[in-house]
PDB file of C-alpha atoms in Angstrom:
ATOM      1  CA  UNK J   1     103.813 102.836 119.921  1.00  0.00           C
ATOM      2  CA  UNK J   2     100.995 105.360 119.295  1.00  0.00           C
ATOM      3  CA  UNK J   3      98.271 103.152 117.303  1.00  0.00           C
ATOM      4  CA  UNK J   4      97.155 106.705 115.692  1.00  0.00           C
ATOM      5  CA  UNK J   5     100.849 107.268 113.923  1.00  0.00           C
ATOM      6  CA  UNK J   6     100.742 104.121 112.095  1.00  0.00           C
ATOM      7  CA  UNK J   7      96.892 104.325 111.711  1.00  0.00           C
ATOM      8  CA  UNK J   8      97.430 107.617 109.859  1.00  0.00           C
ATOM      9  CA  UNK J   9     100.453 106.218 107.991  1.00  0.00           C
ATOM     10  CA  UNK J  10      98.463 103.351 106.541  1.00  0.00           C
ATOM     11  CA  UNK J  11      95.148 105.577 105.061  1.00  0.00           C
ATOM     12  CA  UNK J  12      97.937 107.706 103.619  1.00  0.00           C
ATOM     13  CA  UNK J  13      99.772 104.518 101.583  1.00  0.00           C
ATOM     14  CA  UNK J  14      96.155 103.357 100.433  1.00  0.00           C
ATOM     15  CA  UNK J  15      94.882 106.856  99.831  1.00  0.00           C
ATOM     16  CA  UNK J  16      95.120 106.788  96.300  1.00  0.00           C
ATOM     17  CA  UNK J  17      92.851 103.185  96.335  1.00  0.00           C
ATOM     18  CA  UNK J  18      90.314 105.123  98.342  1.00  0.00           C
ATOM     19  CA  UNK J  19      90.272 108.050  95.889  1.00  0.00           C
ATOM     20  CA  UNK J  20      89.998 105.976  93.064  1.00  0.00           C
ATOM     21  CA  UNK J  21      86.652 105.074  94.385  1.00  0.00           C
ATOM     22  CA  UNK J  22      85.634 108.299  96.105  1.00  0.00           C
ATOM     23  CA  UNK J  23      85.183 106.798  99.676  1.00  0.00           C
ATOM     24  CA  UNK J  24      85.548 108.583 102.389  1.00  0.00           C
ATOM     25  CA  UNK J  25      88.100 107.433 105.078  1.00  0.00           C
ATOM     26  CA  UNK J  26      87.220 108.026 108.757  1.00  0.00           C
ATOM     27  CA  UNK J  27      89.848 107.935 111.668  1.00  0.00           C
ATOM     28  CA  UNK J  28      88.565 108.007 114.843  1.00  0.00           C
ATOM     29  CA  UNK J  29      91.262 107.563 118.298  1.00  0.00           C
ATOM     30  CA  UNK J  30      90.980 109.323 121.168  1.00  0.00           C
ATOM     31  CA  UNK J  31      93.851 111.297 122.335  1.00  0.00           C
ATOM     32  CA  UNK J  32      94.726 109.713 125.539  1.00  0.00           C
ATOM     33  CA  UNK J  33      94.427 106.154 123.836  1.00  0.00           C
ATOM     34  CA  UNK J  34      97.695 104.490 125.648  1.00  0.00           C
ATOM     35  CA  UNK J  35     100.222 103.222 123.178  1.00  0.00           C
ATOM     36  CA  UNK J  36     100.460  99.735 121.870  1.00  0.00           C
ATOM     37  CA  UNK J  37     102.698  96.723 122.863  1.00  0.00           C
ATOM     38  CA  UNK J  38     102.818  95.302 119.200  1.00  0.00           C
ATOM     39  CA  UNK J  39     105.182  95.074 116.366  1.00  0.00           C
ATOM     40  CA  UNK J  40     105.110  98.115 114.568  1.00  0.00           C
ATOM     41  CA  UNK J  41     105.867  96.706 111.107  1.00  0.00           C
ATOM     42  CA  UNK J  42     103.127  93.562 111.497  1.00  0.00           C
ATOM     43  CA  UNK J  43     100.582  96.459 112.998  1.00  0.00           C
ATOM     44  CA  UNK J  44     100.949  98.178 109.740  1.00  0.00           C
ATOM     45  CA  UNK J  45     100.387  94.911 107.661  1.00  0.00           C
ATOM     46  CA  UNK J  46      97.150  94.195 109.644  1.00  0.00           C
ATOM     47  CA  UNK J  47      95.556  97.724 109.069  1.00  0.00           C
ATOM     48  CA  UNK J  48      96.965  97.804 105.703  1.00  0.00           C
ATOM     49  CA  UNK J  49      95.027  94.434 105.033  1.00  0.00           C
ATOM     50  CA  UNK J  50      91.827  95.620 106.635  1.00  0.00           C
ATOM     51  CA  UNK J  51      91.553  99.030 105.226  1.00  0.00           C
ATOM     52  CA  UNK J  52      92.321  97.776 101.868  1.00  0.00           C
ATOM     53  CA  UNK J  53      89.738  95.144 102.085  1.00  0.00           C
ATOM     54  CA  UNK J  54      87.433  97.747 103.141  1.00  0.00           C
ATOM     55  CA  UNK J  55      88.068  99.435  99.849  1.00  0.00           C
ATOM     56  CA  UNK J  56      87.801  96.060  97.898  1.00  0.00           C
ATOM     57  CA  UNK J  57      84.492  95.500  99.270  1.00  0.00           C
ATOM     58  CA  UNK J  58      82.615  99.158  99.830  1.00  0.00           C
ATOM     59  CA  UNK J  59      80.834 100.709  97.023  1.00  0.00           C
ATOM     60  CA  UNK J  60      81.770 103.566  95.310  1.00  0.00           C
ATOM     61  CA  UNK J  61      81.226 106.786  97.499  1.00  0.00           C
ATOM     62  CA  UNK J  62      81.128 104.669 100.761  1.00  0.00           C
ATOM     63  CA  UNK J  63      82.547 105.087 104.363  1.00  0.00           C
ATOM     64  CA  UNK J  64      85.405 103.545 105.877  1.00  0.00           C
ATOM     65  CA  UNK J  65      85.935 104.180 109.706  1.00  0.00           C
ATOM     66  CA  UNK J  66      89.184 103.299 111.691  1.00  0.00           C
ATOM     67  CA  UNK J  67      88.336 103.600 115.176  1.00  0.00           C
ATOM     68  CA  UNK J  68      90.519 102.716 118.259  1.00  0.00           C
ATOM     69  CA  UNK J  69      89.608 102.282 122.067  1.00  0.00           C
ATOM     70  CA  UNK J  70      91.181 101.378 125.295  1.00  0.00           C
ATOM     71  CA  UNK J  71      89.358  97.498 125.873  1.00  0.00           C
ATOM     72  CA  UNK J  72      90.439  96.814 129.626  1.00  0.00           C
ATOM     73  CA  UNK J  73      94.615  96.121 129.009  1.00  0.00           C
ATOM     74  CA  UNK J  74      94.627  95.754 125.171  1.00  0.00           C
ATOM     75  CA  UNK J  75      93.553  98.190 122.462  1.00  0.00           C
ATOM     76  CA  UNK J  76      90.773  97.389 120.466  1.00  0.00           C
ATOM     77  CA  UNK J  77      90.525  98.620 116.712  1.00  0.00           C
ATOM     78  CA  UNK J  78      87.943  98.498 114.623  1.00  0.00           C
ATOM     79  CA  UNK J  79      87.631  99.111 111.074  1.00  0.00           C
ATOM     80  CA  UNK J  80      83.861  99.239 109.902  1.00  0.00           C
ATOM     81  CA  UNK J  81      82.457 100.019 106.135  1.00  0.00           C
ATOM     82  CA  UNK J  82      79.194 100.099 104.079  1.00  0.00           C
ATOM     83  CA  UNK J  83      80.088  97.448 102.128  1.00  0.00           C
ATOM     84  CA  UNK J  84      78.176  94.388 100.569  1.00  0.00           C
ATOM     85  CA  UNK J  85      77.830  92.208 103.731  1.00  0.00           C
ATOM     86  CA  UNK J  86      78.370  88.581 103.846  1.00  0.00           C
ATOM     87  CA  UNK J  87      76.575  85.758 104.035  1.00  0.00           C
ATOM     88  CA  UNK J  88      76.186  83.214 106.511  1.00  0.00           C
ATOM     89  CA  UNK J  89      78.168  80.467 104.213  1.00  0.00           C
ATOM     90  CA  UNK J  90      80.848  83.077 103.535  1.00  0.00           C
ATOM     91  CA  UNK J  91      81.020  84.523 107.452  1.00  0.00           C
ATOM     92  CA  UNK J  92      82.073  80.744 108.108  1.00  0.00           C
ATOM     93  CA  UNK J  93      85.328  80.970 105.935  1.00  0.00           C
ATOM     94  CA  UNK J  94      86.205  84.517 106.544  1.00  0.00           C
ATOM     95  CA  UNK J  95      89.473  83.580 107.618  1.00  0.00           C
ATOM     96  CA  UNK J  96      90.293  80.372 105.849  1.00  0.00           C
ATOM     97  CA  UNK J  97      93.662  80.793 103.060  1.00  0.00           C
ATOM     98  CA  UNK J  98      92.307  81.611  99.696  1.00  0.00           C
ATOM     99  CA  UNK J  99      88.921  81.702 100.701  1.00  0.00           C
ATOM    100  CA  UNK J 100      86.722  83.920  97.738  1.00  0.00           C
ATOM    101  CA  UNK J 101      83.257  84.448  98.039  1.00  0.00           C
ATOM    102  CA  UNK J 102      80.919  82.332  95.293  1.00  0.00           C
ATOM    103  CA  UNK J 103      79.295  85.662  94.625  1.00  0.00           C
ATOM    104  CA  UNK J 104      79.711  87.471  91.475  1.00  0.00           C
ATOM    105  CA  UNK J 105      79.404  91.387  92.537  1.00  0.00           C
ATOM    106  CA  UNK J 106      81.690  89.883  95.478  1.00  0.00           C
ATOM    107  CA  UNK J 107      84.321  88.364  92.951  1.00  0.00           C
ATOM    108  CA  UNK J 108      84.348  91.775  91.052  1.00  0.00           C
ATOM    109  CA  UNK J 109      86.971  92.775  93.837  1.00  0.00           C
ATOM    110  CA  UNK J 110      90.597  91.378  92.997  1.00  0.00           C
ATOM    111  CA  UNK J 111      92.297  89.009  95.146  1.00  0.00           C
ATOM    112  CA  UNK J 112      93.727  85.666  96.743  1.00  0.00           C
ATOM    113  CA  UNK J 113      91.964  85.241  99.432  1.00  0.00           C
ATOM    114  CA  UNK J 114      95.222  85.268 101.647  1.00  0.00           C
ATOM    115  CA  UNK J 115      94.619  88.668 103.345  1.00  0.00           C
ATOM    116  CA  UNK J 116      92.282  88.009 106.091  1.00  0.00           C
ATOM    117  CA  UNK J 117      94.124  84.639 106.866  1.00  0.00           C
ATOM    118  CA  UNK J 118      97.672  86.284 106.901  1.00  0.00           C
ATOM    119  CA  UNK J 119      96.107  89.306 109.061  1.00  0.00           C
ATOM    120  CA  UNK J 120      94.106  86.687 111.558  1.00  0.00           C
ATOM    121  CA  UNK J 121      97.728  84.773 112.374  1.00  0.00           C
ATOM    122  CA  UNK J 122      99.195  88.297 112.662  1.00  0.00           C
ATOM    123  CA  UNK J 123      97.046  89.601 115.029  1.00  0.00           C
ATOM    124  CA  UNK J 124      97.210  86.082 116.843  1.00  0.00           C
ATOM    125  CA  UNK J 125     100.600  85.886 117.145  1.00  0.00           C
ATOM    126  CA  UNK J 126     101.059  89.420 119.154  1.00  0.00           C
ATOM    127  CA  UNK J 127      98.052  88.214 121.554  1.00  0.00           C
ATOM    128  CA  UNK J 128      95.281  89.769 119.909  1.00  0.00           C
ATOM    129  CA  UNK J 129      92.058  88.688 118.917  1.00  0.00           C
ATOM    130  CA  UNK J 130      90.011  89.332 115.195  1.00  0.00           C
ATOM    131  CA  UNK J 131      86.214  89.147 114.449  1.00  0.00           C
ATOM    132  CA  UNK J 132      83.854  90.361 112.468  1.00  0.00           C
ATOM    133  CA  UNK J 133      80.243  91.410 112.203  1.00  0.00           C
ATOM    134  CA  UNK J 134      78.223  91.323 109.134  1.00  0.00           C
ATOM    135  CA  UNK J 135      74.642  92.110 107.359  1.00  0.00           C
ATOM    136  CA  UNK J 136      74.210  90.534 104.336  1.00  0.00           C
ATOM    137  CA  UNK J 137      72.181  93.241 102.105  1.00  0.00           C
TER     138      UNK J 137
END
């Protein structure tokens, strides 16, 4: 499945979010990128889950880029923003259930602190690997 169809799907169903805040949305897959052995429906879950907690945590009038790339046999997809950072305590939990950051600008942003967990196990049950990389500011 092309990675770019459902990519493109995903920014459109969160487009609204991303207006609301004036970001900018950035997809970036080459053309030949080979297509995906995943679940379609779960693929769509994980961006949906990243992008949107992109837009949770990026400033108003910030950058969100989706970018995909051929990684040996798997596809590799990265979604990077301008947000807040994180820091070291709260890189530790990233992907615990109901984790929420003890920060108060952080907390601002609503949620359960289910998304990241659900989307880790996602990507883990199709094969896949998740990390992060973070600069607390």
């Amino acid at each position: 499945m092309p990675v770019w169809d459902v990519a493109d799907e995903v920014v459109n169903l969160t487009r609204t979010q991303i207006e609301q805040k004036k970001q900018k949305v950035i997809l970036d897959m080459p053309a030949g990128l080979p297509k995906a052995l995943c679940d379609r429906n779960r693929l769509s879950q994980i961006l949906t889950n990243l992008i949107s907690n992109a837009n949770k945590y990026t400033p108003e009038g910030g950058v969100i880029q989706v970018e995909a790339m051929q990684a040996n046999s798997m596809i590799q997809i990265k979604v990077q923003d301008n947000g807040l950072g994180m820091t070291p305590e709260d890189q530790e939990k990233l992907f615990s259930k109901f984790f929420r950051s003890a920060d108060e600008k952080i907390r601002e942003a609503p949620g359960t602190g289910l998304g990241l967990s659900i989307t880790k196990n996602l990507i883990e049950l199709q094969g896949g690997k998740i990390w992060f990389e973070s600069e607390f500011r």
